[in-house]
Short mmCIF file of C-alpha atoms in Angstrom, two decimals:
data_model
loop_
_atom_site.label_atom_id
_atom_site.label_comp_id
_atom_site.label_asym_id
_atom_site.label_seq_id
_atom_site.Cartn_x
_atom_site.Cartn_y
_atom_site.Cartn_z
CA UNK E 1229 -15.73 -39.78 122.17
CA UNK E 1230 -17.59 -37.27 120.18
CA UNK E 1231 -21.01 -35.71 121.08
CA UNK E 1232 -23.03 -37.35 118.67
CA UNK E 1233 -21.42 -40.58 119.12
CA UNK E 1234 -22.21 -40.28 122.78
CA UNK E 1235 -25.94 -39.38 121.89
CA UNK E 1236 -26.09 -42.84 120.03
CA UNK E 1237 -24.78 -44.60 122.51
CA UNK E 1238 -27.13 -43.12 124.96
CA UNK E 1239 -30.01 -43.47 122.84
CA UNK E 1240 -29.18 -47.29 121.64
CA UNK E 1241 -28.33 -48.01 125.68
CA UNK E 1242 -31.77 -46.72 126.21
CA UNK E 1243 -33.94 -48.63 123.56
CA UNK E 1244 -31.67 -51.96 124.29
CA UNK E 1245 -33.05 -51.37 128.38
CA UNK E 1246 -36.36 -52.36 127.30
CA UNK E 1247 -38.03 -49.44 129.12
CA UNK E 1248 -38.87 -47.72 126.31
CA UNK E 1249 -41.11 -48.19 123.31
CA UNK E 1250 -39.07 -45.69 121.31
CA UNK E 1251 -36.89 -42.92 121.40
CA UNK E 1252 -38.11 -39.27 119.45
CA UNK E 1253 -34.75 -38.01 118.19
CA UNK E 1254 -33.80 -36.22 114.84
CA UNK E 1255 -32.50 -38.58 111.82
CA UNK E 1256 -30.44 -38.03 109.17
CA UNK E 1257 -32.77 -36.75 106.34
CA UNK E 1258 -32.20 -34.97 103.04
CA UNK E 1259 -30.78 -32.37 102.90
CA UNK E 1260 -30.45 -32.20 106.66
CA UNK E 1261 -32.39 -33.48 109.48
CA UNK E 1262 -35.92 -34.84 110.41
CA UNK E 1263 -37.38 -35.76 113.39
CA UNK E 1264 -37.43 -39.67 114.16
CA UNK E 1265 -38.90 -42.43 116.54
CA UNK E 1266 -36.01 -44.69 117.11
CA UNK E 1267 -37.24 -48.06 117.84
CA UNK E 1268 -35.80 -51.20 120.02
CA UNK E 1269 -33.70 -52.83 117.39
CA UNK E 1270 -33.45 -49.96 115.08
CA UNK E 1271 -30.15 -49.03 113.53
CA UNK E 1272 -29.01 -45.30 115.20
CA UNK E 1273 -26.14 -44.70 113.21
CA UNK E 1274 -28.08 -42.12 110.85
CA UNK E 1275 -29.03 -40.14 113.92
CA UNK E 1276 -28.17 -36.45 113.72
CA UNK E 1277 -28.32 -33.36 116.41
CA UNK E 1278 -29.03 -30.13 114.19
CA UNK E 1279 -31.28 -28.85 112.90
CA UNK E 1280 -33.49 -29.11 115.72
CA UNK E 1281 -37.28 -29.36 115.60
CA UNK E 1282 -40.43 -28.90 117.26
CA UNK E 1283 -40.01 -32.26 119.35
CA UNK E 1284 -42.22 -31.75 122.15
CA UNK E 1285 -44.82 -31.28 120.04
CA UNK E 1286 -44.11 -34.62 118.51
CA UNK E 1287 -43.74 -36.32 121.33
CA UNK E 1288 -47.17 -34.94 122.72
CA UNK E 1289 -48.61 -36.07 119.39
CA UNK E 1290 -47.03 -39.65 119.59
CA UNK E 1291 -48.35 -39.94 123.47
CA UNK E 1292 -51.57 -38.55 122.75
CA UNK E 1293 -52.12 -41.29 119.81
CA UNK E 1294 -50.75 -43.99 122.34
CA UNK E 1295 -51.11 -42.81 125.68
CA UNK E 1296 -50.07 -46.34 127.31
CA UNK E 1297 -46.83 -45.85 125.14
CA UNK E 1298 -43.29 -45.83 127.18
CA UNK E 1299 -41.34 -43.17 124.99
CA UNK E 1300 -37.53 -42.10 125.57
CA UNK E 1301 -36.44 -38.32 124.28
CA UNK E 1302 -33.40 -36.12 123.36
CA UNK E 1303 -33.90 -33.61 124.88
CA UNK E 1304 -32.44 -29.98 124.72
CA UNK E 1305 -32.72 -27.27 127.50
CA UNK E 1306 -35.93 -25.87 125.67
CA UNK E 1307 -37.22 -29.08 125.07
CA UNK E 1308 -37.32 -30.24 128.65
CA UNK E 1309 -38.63 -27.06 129.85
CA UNK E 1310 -40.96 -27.33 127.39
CA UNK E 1311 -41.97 -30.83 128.08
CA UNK E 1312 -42.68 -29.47 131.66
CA UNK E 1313 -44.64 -26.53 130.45
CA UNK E 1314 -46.99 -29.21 128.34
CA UNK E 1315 -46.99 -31.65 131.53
CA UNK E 1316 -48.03 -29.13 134.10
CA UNK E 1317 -51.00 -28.05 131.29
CA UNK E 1318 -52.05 -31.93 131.16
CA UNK E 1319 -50.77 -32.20 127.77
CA UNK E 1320 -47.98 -34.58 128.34
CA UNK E 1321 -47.69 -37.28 131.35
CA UNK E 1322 -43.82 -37.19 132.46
CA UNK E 1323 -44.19 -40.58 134.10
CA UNK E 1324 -44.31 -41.56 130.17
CA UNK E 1325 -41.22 -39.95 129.20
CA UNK E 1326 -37.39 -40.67 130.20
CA UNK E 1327 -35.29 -37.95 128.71
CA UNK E 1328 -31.74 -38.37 127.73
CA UNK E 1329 -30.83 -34.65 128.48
CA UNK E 1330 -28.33 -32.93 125.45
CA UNK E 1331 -26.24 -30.05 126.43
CA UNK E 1332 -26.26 -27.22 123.32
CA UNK E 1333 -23.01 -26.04 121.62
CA UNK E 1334 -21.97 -22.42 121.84
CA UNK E 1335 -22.60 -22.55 118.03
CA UNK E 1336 -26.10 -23.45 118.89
CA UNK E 1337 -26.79 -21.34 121.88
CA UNK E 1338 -25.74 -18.33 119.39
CA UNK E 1339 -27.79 -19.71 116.22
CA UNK E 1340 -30.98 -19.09 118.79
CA UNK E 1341 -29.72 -16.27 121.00
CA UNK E 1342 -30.57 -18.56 123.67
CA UNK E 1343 -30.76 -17.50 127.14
CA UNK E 1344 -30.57 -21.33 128.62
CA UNK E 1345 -28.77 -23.56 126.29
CA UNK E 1346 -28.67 -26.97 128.25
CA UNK E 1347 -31.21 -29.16 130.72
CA UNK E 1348 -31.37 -29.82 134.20
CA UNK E 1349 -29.31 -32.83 133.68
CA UNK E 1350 -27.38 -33.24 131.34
CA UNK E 1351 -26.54 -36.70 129.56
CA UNK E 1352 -24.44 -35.50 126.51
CA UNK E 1353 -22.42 -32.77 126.01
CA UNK E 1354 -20.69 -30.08 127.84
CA UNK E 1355 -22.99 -26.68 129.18
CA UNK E 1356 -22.23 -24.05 127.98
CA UNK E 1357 -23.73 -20.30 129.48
CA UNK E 1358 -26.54 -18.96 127.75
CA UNK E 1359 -26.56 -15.48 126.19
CA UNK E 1360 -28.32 -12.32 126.23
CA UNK E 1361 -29.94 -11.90 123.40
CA UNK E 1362 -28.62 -8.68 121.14
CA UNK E 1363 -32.08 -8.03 119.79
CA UNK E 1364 -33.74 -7.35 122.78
CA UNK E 1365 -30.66 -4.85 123.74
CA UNK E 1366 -31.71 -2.87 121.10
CA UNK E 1367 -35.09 -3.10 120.79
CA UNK E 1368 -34.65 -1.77 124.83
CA UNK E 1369 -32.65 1.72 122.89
CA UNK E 1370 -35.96 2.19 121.27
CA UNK E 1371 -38.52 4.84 122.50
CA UNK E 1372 -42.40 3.59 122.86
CA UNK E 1373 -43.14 5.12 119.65
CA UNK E 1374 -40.24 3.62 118.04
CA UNK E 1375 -41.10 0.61 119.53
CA UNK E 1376 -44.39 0.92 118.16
CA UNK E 1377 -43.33 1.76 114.63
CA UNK E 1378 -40.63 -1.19 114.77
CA UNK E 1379 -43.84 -3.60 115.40
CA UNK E 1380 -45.95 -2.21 113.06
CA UNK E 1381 -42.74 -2.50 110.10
CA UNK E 1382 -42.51 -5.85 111.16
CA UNK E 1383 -45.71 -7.64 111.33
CA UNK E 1384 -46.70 -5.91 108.31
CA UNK E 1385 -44.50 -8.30 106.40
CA UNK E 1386 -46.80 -11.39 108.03
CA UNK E 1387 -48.13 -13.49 105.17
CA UNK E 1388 -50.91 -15.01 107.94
CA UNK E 1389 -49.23 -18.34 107.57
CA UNK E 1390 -49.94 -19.48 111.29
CA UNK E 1391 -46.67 -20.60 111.14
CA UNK E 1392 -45.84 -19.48 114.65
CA UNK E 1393 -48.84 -21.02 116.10
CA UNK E 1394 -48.79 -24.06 114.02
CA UNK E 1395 -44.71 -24.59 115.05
CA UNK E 1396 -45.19 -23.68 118.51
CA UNK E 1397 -45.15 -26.72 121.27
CA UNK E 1398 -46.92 -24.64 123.75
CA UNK E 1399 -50.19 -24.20 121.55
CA UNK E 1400 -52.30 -27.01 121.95
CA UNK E 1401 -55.64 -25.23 122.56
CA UNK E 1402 -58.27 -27.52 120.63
CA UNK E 1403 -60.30 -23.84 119.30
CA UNK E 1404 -57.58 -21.10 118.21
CA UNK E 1405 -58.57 -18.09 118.95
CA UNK E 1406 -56.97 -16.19 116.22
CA UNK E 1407 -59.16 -18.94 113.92
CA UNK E 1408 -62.27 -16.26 115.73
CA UNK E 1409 -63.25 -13.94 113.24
CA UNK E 1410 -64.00 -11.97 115.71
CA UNK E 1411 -59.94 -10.96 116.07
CA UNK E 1412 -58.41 -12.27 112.62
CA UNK E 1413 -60.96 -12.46 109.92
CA UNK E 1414 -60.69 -15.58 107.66
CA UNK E 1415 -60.40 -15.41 103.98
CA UNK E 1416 -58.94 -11.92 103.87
CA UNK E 1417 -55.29 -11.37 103.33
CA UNK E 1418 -52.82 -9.74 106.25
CA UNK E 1419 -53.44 -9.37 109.72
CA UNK E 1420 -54.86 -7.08 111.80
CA UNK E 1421 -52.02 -4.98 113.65
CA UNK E 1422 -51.69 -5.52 116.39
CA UNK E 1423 -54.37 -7.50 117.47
CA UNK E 1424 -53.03 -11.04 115.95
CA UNK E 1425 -49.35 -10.64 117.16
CA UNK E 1426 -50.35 -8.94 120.41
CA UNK E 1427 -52.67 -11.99 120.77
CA UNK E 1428 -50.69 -14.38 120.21
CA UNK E 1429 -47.82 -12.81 122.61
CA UNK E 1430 -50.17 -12.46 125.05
CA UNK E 1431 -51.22 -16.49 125.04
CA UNK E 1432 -47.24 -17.25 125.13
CA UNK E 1433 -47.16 -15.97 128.90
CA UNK E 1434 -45.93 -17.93 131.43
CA UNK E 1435 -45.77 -20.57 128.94
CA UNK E 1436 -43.17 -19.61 126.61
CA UNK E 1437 -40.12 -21.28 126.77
CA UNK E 1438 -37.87 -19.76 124.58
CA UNK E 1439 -37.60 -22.60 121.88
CA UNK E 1440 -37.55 -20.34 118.81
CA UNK E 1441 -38.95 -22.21 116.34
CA UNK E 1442 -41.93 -19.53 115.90
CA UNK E 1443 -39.14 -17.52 114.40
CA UNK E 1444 -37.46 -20.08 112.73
CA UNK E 1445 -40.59 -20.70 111.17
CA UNK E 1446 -41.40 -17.49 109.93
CA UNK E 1447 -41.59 -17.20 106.00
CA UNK E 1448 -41.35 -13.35 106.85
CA UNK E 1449 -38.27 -13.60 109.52
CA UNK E 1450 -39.97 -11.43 111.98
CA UNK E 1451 -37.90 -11.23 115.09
CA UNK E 1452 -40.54 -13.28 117.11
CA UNK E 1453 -38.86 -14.33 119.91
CA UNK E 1454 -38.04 -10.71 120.64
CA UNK E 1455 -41.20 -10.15 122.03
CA UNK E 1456 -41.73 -13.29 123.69
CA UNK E 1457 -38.38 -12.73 125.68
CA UNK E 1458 -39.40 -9.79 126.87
CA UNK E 1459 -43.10 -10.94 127.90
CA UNK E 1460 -41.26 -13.92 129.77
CA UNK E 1461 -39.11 -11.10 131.68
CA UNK E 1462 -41.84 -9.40 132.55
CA UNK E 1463 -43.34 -12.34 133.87
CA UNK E 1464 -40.77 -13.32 136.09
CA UNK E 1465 -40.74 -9.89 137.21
CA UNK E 1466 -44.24 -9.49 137.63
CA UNK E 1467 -45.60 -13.08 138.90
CA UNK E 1468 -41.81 -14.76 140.04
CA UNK E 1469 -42.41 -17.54 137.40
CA UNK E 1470 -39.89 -18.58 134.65
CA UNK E 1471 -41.66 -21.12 132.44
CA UNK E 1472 -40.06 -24.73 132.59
CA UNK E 1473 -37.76 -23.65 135.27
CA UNK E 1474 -39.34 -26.67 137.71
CA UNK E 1475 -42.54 -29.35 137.29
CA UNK E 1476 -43.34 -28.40 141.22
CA UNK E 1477 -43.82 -24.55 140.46
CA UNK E 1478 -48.09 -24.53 139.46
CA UNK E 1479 -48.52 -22.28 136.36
CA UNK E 1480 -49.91 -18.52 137.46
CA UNK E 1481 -52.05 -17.68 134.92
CA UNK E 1482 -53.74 -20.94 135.26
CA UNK E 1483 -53.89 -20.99 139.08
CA UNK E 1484 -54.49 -17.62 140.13
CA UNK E 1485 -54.85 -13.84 138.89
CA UNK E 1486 -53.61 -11.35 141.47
CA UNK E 1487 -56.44 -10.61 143.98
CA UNK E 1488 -58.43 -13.62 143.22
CA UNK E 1489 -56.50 -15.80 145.81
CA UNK E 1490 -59.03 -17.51 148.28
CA UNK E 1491 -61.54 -15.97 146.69
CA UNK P 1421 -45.70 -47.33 117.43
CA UNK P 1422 -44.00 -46.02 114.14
CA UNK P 1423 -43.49 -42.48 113.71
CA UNK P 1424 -41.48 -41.25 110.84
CA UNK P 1425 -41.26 -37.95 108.18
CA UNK P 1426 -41.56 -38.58 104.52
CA UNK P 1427 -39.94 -36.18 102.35
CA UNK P 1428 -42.17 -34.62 99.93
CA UNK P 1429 -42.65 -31.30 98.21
CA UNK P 1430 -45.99 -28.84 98.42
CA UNK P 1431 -48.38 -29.73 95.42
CA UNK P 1432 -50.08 -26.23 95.67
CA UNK P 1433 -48.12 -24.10 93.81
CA UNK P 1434 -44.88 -23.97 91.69
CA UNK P 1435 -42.30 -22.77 93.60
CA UNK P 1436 -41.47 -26.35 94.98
CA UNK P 1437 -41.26 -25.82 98.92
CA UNK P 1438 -40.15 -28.88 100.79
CA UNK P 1439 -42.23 -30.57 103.07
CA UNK P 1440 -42.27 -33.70 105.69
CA UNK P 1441 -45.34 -35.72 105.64
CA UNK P 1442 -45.42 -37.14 109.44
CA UNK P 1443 -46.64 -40.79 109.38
CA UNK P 1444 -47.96 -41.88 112.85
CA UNK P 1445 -48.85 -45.68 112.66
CA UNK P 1446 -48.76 -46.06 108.72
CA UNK P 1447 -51.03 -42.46 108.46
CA UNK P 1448 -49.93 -39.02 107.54
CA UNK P 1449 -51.01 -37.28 110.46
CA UNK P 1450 -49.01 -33.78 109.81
CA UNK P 1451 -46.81 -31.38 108.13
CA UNK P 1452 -43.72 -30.00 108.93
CA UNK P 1453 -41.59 -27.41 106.99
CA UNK P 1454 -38.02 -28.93 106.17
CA UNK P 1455 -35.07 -27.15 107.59
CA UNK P 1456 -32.11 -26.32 105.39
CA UNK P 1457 -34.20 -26.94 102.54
CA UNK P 1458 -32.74 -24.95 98.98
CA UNK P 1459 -35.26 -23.54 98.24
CA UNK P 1460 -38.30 -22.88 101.18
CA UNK P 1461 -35.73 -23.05 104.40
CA UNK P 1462 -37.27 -24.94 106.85
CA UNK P 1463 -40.99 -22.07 106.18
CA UNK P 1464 -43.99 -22.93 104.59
CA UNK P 1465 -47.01 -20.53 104.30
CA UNK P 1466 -50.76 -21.54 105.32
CA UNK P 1467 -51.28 -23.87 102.24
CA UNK P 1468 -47.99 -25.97 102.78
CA UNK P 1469 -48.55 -26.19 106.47
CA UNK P 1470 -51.71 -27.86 105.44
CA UNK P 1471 -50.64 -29.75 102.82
CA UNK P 1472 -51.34 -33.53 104.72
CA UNK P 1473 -55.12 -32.42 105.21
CA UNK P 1474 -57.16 -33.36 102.72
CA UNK P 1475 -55.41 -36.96 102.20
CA UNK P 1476 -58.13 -38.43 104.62
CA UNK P 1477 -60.72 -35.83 103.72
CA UNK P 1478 -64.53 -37.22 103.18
CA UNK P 1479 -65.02 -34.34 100.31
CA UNK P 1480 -61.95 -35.95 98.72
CA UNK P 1481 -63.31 -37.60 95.31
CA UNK P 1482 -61.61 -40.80 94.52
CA UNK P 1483 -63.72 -42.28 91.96
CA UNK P 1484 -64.41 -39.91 88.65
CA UNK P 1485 -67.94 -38.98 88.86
CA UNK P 1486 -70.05 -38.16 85.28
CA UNK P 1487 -73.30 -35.96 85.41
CA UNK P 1488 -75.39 -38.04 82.48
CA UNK P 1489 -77.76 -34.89 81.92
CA UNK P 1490 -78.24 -31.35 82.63
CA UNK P 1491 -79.38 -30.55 86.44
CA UNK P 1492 -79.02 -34.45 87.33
CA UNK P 1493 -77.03 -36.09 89.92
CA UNK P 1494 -73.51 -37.18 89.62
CA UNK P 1495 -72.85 -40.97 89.86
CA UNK P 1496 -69.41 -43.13 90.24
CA UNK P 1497 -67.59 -43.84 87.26
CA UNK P 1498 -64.27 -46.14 86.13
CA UNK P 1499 -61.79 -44.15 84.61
CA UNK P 1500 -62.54 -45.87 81.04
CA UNK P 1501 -65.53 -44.79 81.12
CA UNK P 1502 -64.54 -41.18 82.07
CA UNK P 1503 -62.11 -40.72 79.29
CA UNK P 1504 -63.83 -42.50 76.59
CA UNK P 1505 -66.69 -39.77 77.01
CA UNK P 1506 -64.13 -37.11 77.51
CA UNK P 1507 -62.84 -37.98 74.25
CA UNK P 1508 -65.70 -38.70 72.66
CA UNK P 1509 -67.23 -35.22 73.68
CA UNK P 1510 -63.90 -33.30 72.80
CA UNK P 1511 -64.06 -34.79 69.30
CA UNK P 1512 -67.53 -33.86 68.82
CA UNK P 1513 -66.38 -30.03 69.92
CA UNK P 1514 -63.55 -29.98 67.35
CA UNK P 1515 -65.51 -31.52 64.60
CA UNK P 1516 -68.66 -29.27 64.55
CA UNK P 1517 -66.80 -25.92 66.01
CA UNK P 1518 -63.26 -26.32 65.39
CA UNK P 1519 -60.13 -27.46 67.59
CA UNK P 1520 -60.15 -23.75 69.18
CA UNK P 1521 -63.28 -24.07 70.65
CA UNK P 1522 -61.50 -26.08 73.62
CA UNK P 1523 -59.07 -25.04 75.89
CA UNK P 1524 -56.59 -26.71 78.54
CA UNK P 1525 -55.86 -25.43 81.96
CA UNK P 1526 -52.61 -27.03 83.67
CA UNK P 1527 -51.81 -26.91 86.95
CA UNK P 1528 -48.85 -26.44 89.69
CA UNK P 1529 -49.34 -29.45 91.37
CA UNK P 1530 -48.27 -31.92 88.15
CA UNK P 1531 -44.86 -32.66 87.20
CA UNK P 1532 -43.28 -30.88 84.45
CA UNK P 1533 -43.88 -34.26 82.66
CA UNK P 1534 -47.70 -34.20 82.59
CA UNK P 1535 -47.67 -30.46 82.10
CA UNK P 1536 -45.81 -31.23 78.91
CA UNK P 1537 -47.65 -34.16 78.00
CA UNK P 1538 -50.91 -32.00 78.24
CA UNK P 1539 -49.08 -29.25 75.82
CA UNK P 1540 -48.84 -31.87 73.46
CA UNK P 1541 -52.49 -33.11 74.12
CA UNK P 1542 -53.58 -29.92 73.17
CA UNK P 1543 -51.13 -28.33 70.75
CA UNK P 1544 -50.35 -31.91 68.72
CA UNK P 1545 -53.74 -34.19 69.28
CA UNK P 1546 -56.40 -31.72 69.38
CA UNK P 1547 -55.19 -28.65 67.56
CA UNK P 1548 -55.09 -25.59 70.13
CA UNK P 1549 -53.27 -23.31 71.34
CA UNK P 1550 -55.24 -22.59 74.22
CA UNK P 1551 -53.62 -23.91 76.93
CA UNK P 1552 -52.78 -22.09 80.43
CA UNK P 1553 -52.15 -22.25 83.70
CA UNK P 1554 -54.81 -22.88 86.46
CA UNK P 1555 -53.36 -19.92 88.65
CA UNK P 1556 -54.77 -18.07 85.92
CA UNK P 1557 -58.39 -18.99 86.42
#
């Protein structure tokens, strides 16, 4: 059988179980896709797989609006890490969710450079290994100051949209801080290099999961997700953690700074 | 629990970007850009990403309001009564200064119908040229 006519299999098995209350999956929408809750009952045949959106944002969304809610989810490699990124921030409660766990193609692996293409179990489809992402490779050829000039080329194209913040699943923070205009002063057009970006990277760490929908969001196609891969290397380097990777592993910039342990 | 995406299209400027409405529980409760979309694909800037918020919001007027004097307060209205002294007021202009005394602004957020229907408001019923765009404010 094909893929997607696994996927609605899977998902109709699921919402004919009676566990569920729903299922958040993508449906077939002019001119392409838009994301859906799939109820008991609910004809699946107009579900889709691509594009992809910002789903575990939905879902916290739907489960914050009816936290007593039973909810089934299709769920991509980046989408259960960053389920587990939102759960271990008390965003999200797992014990809520069953995931139906949807391997990526190699067509979408490349369309997001993705490092991890596929969950930790996978339902539907066939893994596939992820990729190293070209970008980064050359953004490593670059010196510091061509590094810095690169940054400053690019974020001087931002329109101050928010769109990366707005699309992001791992920004749920009630106050934003680049709403302060103390950092990013309202009513005035552009950004402040680099203190908006750099911000904004900075807030991604150890959280980050590598969706991509930041940069998919981007009116100005600035190579977001550059930066945030390389932050998320640094942070496995630097504090052993690789966001999603596990629900056990606590969160180090929420735990514990280096030298602050037992103090 | 119902969640679903309504397609729409940004009312805040002319360029026509595309735009979900998410309904949570029979209220729009977000926007999302929509991917694959002619002519915004799957973007939005600040304005579009915004676009659901002032559906629900208290400064929202839903009732025309009329100020019956100079410096006094504004009171609720019916829409008869709104246009009749609309008219009744425009007529006066045009009859004691002339039809370019008044002017029309238009806006991005109507449909090319009402856009045209105010040209011919303005241009056919009452006389003027004047008519323009609201970007141009």
């Amino acid at each position: 059988m094909e893929r997607l006519d696994l996927l609605r299999d899977a998902v109709k098995n699921l919402l004919d179980s009676g566990q569920v209350d729903g299922v958040l999956a993508l449906r077939a929408a002019w001119p392409e896709s838009a994301p859906h809750l799939f109820r008991p009952g609910d004809d699946v045949s107009n579900l889709v797989l691509w594009p992809k959106y910002q789903l575990p944002k939905i879902l916290d969304l739907l489960l914050t609006a009816n936290p007593e809610a039973r909810l089934g989810m299709v769920t991509r490699g980046c989408e259960e890490r960053g389920l587990i990124e939102l759960a271990k921030h008390n965003q999200v409660d797992l014990a809520h969710v069953t995931q139906i766990g949807l391997a990526c193609t190699a067509e979408e692996r490349d369309l997001c450079r993705c490092a991890w293409p596929y969950p930790s179990r996978i339902d539907v489809g066939d893994k596939v290994d992820g990729i190293a992402d070209a970008l980064v490779a050359d953004h490593e050829k670059l010196s510091p100051e061509e590094r810095t000039a690169f940054w400053k080329q690019q974020f001087a194209r931002c329109i101050k949209c928010y769109a990366c913040r707005t699309a992001c699943p791992q920004c749920f923070c009630e106050t934003c801080v680049l709403e302060d205009n103390l950092w990013v002063q309202s009513a005035a057009l552009g950004t402040p290099f680099p203190a908006y970006h750099l911000i904004r990277a900075y807030h991604t760490v150890a959280k980050c999961v590598g969706c991509t929908e930041c940069e998919r969001a981007c009116p100005a196609d600035i190579p977001l997700t550059v930066l945030y891969t390389l932050l998320r290397r640094d942070a496995e380097e630097t504090l052993g953690y690789v966001p999603g990777r596990s629900v056990d592993e606590l969160p180090p910039l929420v735990v514990e700074l280096a030298g602050d342990r037992g103090g | 629990m119902e969640y679903k995406n309504v397609l729409s299209t940004c009312i805040y400027c002319g360029t026509g970007c595309g735009l979900f409405l998410e309904v949570l529980d029979g209220k729009v409760v977000g926007t999302l850009p929509v991917k694959g979309h002619p002519i915004s694909e799957g973007k939005l800037c600040v304005k579009g990403w915004n676009a659901h918020s002032f559906i629900y919001h208290p400064d929202r007027l839903t009732t025309p309001l009329i100020r019956d004097r100079k410096g006094g307060e504004l009171r609720e209205a019916t829409w008869d009564e709104a246009l009749d002294l609309v008219a009744s007021r425009l007529n006066g202009i045009k009859a004691e200064f002339g039809p370019d005394a008044i002017a029309f602004l238009s806006s991005a957020k109507c449909t090319n119908e009402e856009n045209y229907l105010l040209n011919k408001l303005a241009r056919a019923a009452v006389g003027t040229n004047n008519i323009d765009h609201c970007a141009r404010l």
